[in-house]
């Protein structure tokens, strides 16, 4: 059995690696000469910047993959202070409590909201509603303040999304399950808390691109610089014909795995599956810019003792949030300097995302100066921008329709391994790729 994998991002590479280990015949086709998709690490002027994910949560599947690739010795642990997370409130940063008990004793939320957290223990579970949004769920369980100052900044900063649009069952189905099982989300979290604590936050020596570079180097049938241009399932025998920018594929395939962004998958499937393509075209990918800004450490008053800070929409910020990059991994900036990574854009900040680069850099510097006590007159030592016209896929009602449409093609031998199906995080993509490899290897 031969399998075609279309796309060489983390999902496609991981799937190919597991299939190769299982002795399954495959071909991976990647349009770019450099596999890896959105995972990209760049050395620029003495700074190491990540233009995709900035760090990874070390899930069990990811740990297994790193071990199998011989990369365990290359793991970089995040600094201990990275467990501290901050949220902008009333114009200054306040540390977000890290557990339900801490929420009850902290002054981060009002007394009314803290009482709501206690009352949540006694609220009955509501019937399952797969169309419920994150904002609606958190509002009915905890009240508006939690939505505005905990949920909103988290969803905006991490998912580039709007909690009033993202679906609970597509983003955090485990919370819906806790409500059904325990009647209370807080009680469920306390009963299911991981005894090992938070997952480790890591990077790799040289940046996260080390992961995708290593994966690609170990694959025996990866074809780079060849974009999939036409895909057709033959009705007579159910085999798949593939054409690429390099010409027709040298053989037919029993199974095809689409490891492409939803919009690219839509274009590829348009001719044979127009209804599926229409659903995929509706998946939203808002624009996003990452602005990297460095200062002399002596010019920044803030202690920077954490992972970074998120900005609630209610505070009318410019950037959705900022990672304190050099606090997490000190080798990211030259000695005596600090490096910030600020995210401008997402579904709630599309106007800022589309502004010219010079305007974005100036606005980010002004906001950093105000929030971090940067010495008057101090200019950035260095700034750089990376822009995504289409960033993180939004797990809203549109993507729910896309999932239903694409899943119906599995019976014909067409599968998906991509962040818009698995989840937006690298561990999600690795988990799905490993699961799919197991399924395909057993056929």
XYZ file of C-alpha atoms in Angstrom:
443
model
C 0.000 0.000 0.000
C 1.364 3.423 -0.992
C 0.352 6.613 0.817
C 0.772 10.185 -0.440
C 1.328 12.883 2.186
C 0.680 16.374 0.853
C 2.474 18.977 2.961
C 5.675 18.940 4.967
C 4.818 20.895 8.096
C 5.063 19.315 11.534
C 1.978 17.153 10.901
C 3.132 15.766 7.555
C 6.712 15.224 8.696
C 5.672 13.441 11.893
C 3.194 11.242 10.034
C 5.830 10.270 7.450
C 8.375 9.479 10.178
C 5.964 7.159 11.999
C 4.905 5.456 8.761
C 8.547 4.947 7.835
C 9.235 3.350 11.209
C 6.255 1.042 10.670
C 7.541 -0.021 7.255
C 4.659 1.612 5.351
C 5.385 2.884 1.834
C 4.804 6.633 1.408
C 5.754 9.741 -0.552
C 5.743 13.169 1.074
C 5.369 16.220 -1.188
C 6.227 19.696 0.075
C 5.901 22.864 -2.007
C 8.712 24.728 -0.266
C 12.377 23.779 -0.622
C 12.491 23.891 3.208
C 10.169 21.516 5.066
C 8.820 22.533 8.447
C 5.865 24.757 7.686
C 5.310 27.444 10.297
C 8.101 26.214 12.575
C 10.995 28.456 11.694
C 13.960 29.667 13.771
C 16.063 32.550 12.492
C 19.424 33.883 13.633
C 19.381 37.631 12.987
C 21.991 40.126 14.121
C 22.827 38.097 17.224
C 19.180 37.352 18.126
C 17.452 33.981 17.863
C 13.821 34.522 16.896
C 11.032 32.024 16.398
C 8.650 33.093 13.627
C 6.188 30.313 14.470
C 5.699 28.675 17.870
C 7.976 30.249 20.489
C 8.107 27.243 22.816
C 6.452 23.858 23.286
C 4.561 22.118 26.051
C 6.229 18.744 26.479
C 3.385 16.265 26.038
C 4.012 12.531 26.283
C 3.711 12.147 22.491
C 6.163 14.965 21.879
C 8.617 13.558 24.419
C 8.454 10.192 22.657
C 9.082 11.844 19.279
C 12.090 13.802 20.533
C 13.519 10.673 22.096
C 13.057 8.687 18.882
C 14.783 11.426 16.898
C 17.732 11.536 19.284
C 16.911 15.089 20.355
C 16.440 14.581 24.100
C 19.894 15.988 24.823
C 18.990 19.110 22.797
C 16.028 20.056 24.995
C 16.238 23.513 26.571
C 14.167 23.966 29.710
C 12.334 27.240 30.180
C 13.462 29.319 33.128
C 11.573 28.593 36.355
C 10.059 32.092 36.403
C 8.233 31.295 33.151
C 5.464 29.751 35.265
C 4.447 33.305 36.171
C 1.874 34.749 33.745
C 0.659 38.345 33.746
C -2.453 40.130 32.509
C -2.915 43.835 31.845
C -5.487 45.330 34.182
C -6.196 49.000 34.841
C -3.094 49.946 32.910
C -0.591 47.767 34.756
C 0.435 44.128 34.822
C -0.950 41.851 37.507
C 0.064 38.232 37.997
C -2.676 35.771 37.084
C -3.348 33.187 39.818
C -2.341 29.736 38.628
C -4.927 27.524 40.378
C -8.550 27.629 41.597
C -7.516 27.972 45.283
C -5.163 30.826 44.376
C -7.996 32.562 42.537
C -10.055 32.589 45.729
C -7.344 34.257 47.799
C -5.953 36.621 45.183
C -7.169 40.171 44.674
C -6.911 39.767 40.901
C -10.689 39.267 40.690
C -13.361 41.181 42.575
C -15.037 39.699 45.634
C -18.186 39.145 43.558
C -16.299 37.047 41.018
C -14.527 35.070 43.740
C -17.934 34.280 45.220
C -19.030 33.190 41.741
C -16.140 30.741 41.727
C -17.433 29.240 44.975
C -21.024 29.167 43.694
C -19.831 27.355 40.564
C -19.234 24.311 42.745
C -22.998 24.040 43.226
C -24.268 24.991 39.776
C -25.874 22.050 37.978
C -24.542 20.928 34.626
C -26.425 22.154 31.575
C -27.361 19.875 28.664
C -24.593 19.323 26.124
C -24.589 22.028 23.440
C -21.956 21.539 20.758
C -22.617 25.050 19.417
C -21.827 26.767 22.728
C -19.052 29.343 22.534
C -16.252 29.711 25.043
C -17.549 33.116 26.147
C -21.052 31.778 26.779
C -19.744 28.785 28.751
C -17.417 30.825 30.984
C -20.024 33.549 31.477
C -22.699 31.132 32.695
C -20.279 29.203 34.917
C -18.150 32.070 36.321
C -19.502 35.478 35.287
C -18.402 38.329 32.980
C -15.202 39.348 34.781
C -13.594 35.961 34.168
C -14.536 36.250 30.502
C -13.073 39.744 30.155
C -9.873 39.397 32.187
C -8.929 35.714 31.997
C -10.582 34.073 29.009
C -10.420 36.929 26.501
C -6.705 37.702 26.814
C -5.800 34.012 26.800
C -7.809 33.249 23.661
C -6.639 36.403 21.907
C -2.996 35.947 22.785
C -2.683 32.192 22.289
C -5.288 31.432 19.626
C -5.536 34.840 17.904
C -9.255 34.364 18.438
C -12.429 35.746 19.936
C -14.033 33.669 22.728
C -17.432 34.860 21.561
C -16.857 32.936 18.317
C -14.723 29.916 19.236
C -16.638 26.768 20.132
C -16.109 25.097 23.507
C -16.327 21.575 22.046
C -13.703 22.352 19.409
C -11.207 24.172 21.633
C -11.579 22.822 25.186
C -13.828 19.744 25.057
C -12.273 18.580 28.327
C -13.985 21.466 30.154
C -17.343 20.452 28.765
C -16.617 16.890 29.892
C -15.732 18.063 33.409
C -19.050 19.876 33.700
C -20.930 16.753 32.658
C -18.944 14.392 34.890
C -18.589 16.488 38.042
C -21.350 19.068 37.696
C -18.699 21.711 38.375
C -15.679 22.705 36.311
C -13.753 23.803 39.411
C -14.447 20.510 41.185
C -13.468 18.615 38.073
C -10.182 20.479 37.736
C -9.320 19.829 41.361
C -10.126 16.106 41.038
C -8.218 15.593 37.801
C -5.168 17.739 38.491
C -1.992 16.242 37.086
C 0.143 15.171 40.070
C 3.278 16.073 38.098
C 2.085 19.657 37.797
C 2.235 21.766 34.676
C 3.750 20.365 31.539
C 7.321 21.411 31.016
C 7.887 24.342 28.669
C 10.809 23.663 26.361
C 12.705 24.680 23.280
C 15.615 23.031 21.481
C 19.227 24.043 20.983
C 19.255 26.267 17.928
C 15.503 26.824 18.115
C 12.426 24.749 17.363
C 13.369 24.358 13.705
C 15.837 21.756 14.952
C 12.817 19.459 15.353
C 11.519 19.770 11.790
C 15.012 19.794 10.271
C 15.811 16.540 12.067
C 12.531 14.955 11.010
C 13.073 15.924 7.373
C 16.674 14.661 7.369
C 15.554 11.201 8.498
C 12.838 10.751 5.841
C 13.763 8.615 2.835
C 10.897 9.627 0.541
C 10.407 13.366 1.045
C 10.119 15.410 -2.172
C 10.643 19.130 -1.592
C 9.900 21.906 -4.057
C 6.897 19.945 -5.364
C 3.484 21.397 -4.632
C 0.406 19.218 -5.065
C -1.562 20.791 -7.937
C -4.243 18.237 -8.811
C -5.762 15.275 -6.988
C -8.233 12.797 -8.447
C -9.795 9.584 -7.125
C -10.393 7.067 -9.896
C -13.913 5.632 -9.629
C -12.937 2.286 -11.170
C -10.488 1.164 -8.495
C -10.501 3.933 -5.836
C -6.821 4.748 -6.370
C -5.619 8.329 -6.266
C -3.845 10.149 -9.076
C -1.642 13.064 -8.077
C -0.037 15.824 -10.085
C 2.559 18.169 -8.624
C 4.394 21.241 -9.831
C 7.136 18.822 -10.873
C 4.774 16.772 -13.035
C 2.597 13.672 -12.513
C 3.425 11.577 -9.462
C 5.334 8.408 -10.441
C 2.664 6.088 -9.048
C -0.911 5.744 -7.850
C -1.829 5.888 -4.149
C -4.198 3.823 -2.047
C -4.502 6.537 0.620
C -3.879 10.296 0.595
C -3.243 12.483 3.628
C -3.766 16.212 3.233
C -1.336 17.976 5.578
C -1.997 21.455 4.208
C -3.653 24.604 5.571
C -7.417 24.592 5.066
C -7.288 27.195 2.297
C -4.638 25.215 0.382
C -6.600 21.995 0.850
C -9.708 23.767 -0.454
C -7.962 24.760 -3.680
C -6.649 21.248 -4.213
C -10.054 19.589 -3.676
C -12.092 22.154 -5.608
C -12.422 20.238 -8.883
C -13.530 16.856 -7.512
C -15.111 17.811 -4.179
C -16.545 21.343 -4.603
C -18.848 21.132 -1.558
C -15.970 20.109 0.697
C -13.788 22.847 -0.779
C -16.497 25.428 -0.115
C -16.586 24.440 3.553
C -12.787 24.616 3.827
C -12.705 28.047 2.201
C -14.857 29.340 5.087
C -12.244 28.538 7.731
C -10.925 31.803 9.112
C -7.188 32.557 9.342
C -6.800 36.118 10.678
C -3.706 38.190 9.885
C -0.981 38.478 12.498
C 2.352 40.226 12.871
C 5.076 39.367 15.377
C 7.200 42.361 16.379
C 10.546 41.515 17.994
C 11.962 44.390 20.045
C 15.223 44.493 22.014
C 16.393 47.025 24.613
C 19.367 47.429 26.868
C 18.390 45.764 30.151
C 19.309 48.863 32.098
C 16.657 50.835 30.188
C 13.774 48.547 31.286
C 12.416 48.984 34.817
C 10.065 45.987 34.857
C 11.594 42.867 36.490
C 10.365 40.645 33.604
C 9.983 37.760 36.030
C 7.651 35.608 33.970
C 6.656 34.122 30.652
C 4.988 37.268 29.421
C 1.782 39.290 29.546
C -1.591 39.103 27.832
C -3.833 42.052 27.035
C -7.616 41.936 27.501
C -9.660 43.606 24.779
C -11.312 45.650 27.548
C -7.998 47.458 28.132
C -7.963 48.723 24.507
C -4.369 47.603 23.845
C -2.404 47.746 20.604
C -0.770 44.310 20.839
C -2.655 41.195 21.924
C 0.221 40.337 24.231
C 3.979 40.094 24.611
C 6.276 37.184 25.395
C 9.344 38.019 27.497
C 11.528 35.942 25.240
C 14.896 36.507 26.889
C 13.426 35.770 30.334
C 12.319 32.313 29.201
C 15.426 31.355 27.200
C 18.365 33.665 27.972
C 20.314 32.751 24.808
C 17.783 34.596 22.628
C 19.468 38.004 22.927
C 22.998 39.354 23.412
C 24.250 39.810 26.974
C 22.928 42.925 28.663
C 19.800 43.075 26.501
C 16.181 41.926 26.750
C 14.044 40.692 23.876
C 10.259 41.061 23.632
C 8.018 39.262 21.135
C 4.748 41.178 20.682
C 1.788 39.869 18.703
C -0.245 42.361 16.699
C -3.415 41.074 15.083
C -5.714 38.135 15.328
C -9.458 38.106 14.830
C -10.017 40.948 17.347
C -7.210 43.176 16.080
C -7.281 42.843 12.294
C -7.003 46.617 11.772
C -3.687 46.772 13.651
C -2.435 43.652 11.857
C -2.805 45.267 8.442
C -0.996 48.495 9.297
C 2.385 49.233 7.657
C 5.460 47.726 9.278
C 6.885 51.085 10.368
C 3.622 52.009 12.086
C 3.463 48.659 13.880
C 7.034 48.906 15.136
C 6.481 52.452 16.406
C 3.201 51.553 18.127
C 4.703 48.483 19.806
C 7.669 50.528 21.056
C 5.287 53.157 22.460
C 3.197 50.513 24.235
C 6.249 48.723 25.628
C 7.660 52.044 26.848
C 4.462 52.824 28.709
C 3.902 49.386 30.250
C 7.462 48.380 31.116
C 8.861 51.653 32.383
C 11.412 52.006 29.613
C 13.734 54.930 30.212
C 12.551 58.131 28.566
C 14.216 58.617 25.222
C 15.511 55.041 25.038
C 14.993 53.612 21.576
C 14.971 49.931 20.709
C 18.401 48.457 20.121
C 16.840 46.251 17.442
C 13.446 45.550 15.898
C 12.199 43.020 13.377
C 8.776 42.075 12.026
C 7.407 38.791 10.714
C 3.953 38.836 9.117
C 1.370 36.117 8.467
C -1.426 37.096 6.107
C -3.191 33.931 7.291
C -2.296 32.845 10.812
C -3.965 30.479 13.290
C -7.145 28.720 12.080
C -10.207 29.644 14.108
C -12.111 26.788 15.755
C -15.538 28.346 15.308
C -18.755 27.299 13.566
C -16.998 27.449 10.180
C -14.362 24.923 11.175
C -16.983 22.620 12.651
C -18.611 22.489 9.201
C -15.210 21.917 7.581
C -14.510 18.985 9.914
C -17.799 17.336 9.040
C -17.178 17.775 5.320
C -13.587 16.497 5.252
C -14.199 13.583 7.627
C -16.785 12.205 5.206
C -14.003 11.556 2.668
C -12.100 9.133 4.922
C -14.088 6.227 3.491
C -12.609 7.075 0.084
C -9.075 7.027 1.470
C -8.621 10.773 1.992
C -7.452 11.883 5.445
C -6.280 15.078 7.116
C -3.288 15.723 9.347
C -3.135 19.456 10.011
C -3.550 21.985 12.795
C -7.032 22.958 11.603
C -8.139 19.379 12.322
C -5.869 18.309 15.185
C -5.676 21.510 17.237
C -3.439 24.534 16.869
C -0.567 23.386 19.119
C 2.437 21.355 18.001
C 1.674 18.634 20.603
C -1.854 18.388 19.132
C -0.423 17.901 15.645
C 2.096 15.297 16.824
C -0.619 13.382 18.689
C -2.931 13.305 15.680
C -0.134 12.333 13.267
C 0.928 9.430 15.463
C -2.666 8.223 15.806
C -3.281 8.446 12.074
C -0.022 6.616 11.323
C -1.158 3.767 13.573
C -4.495 3.616 11.770
C -2.963 3.647 8.283
C -0.280 1.117 9.188
C -3.002 -1.306 10.286
C -4.883 -1.197 7.003
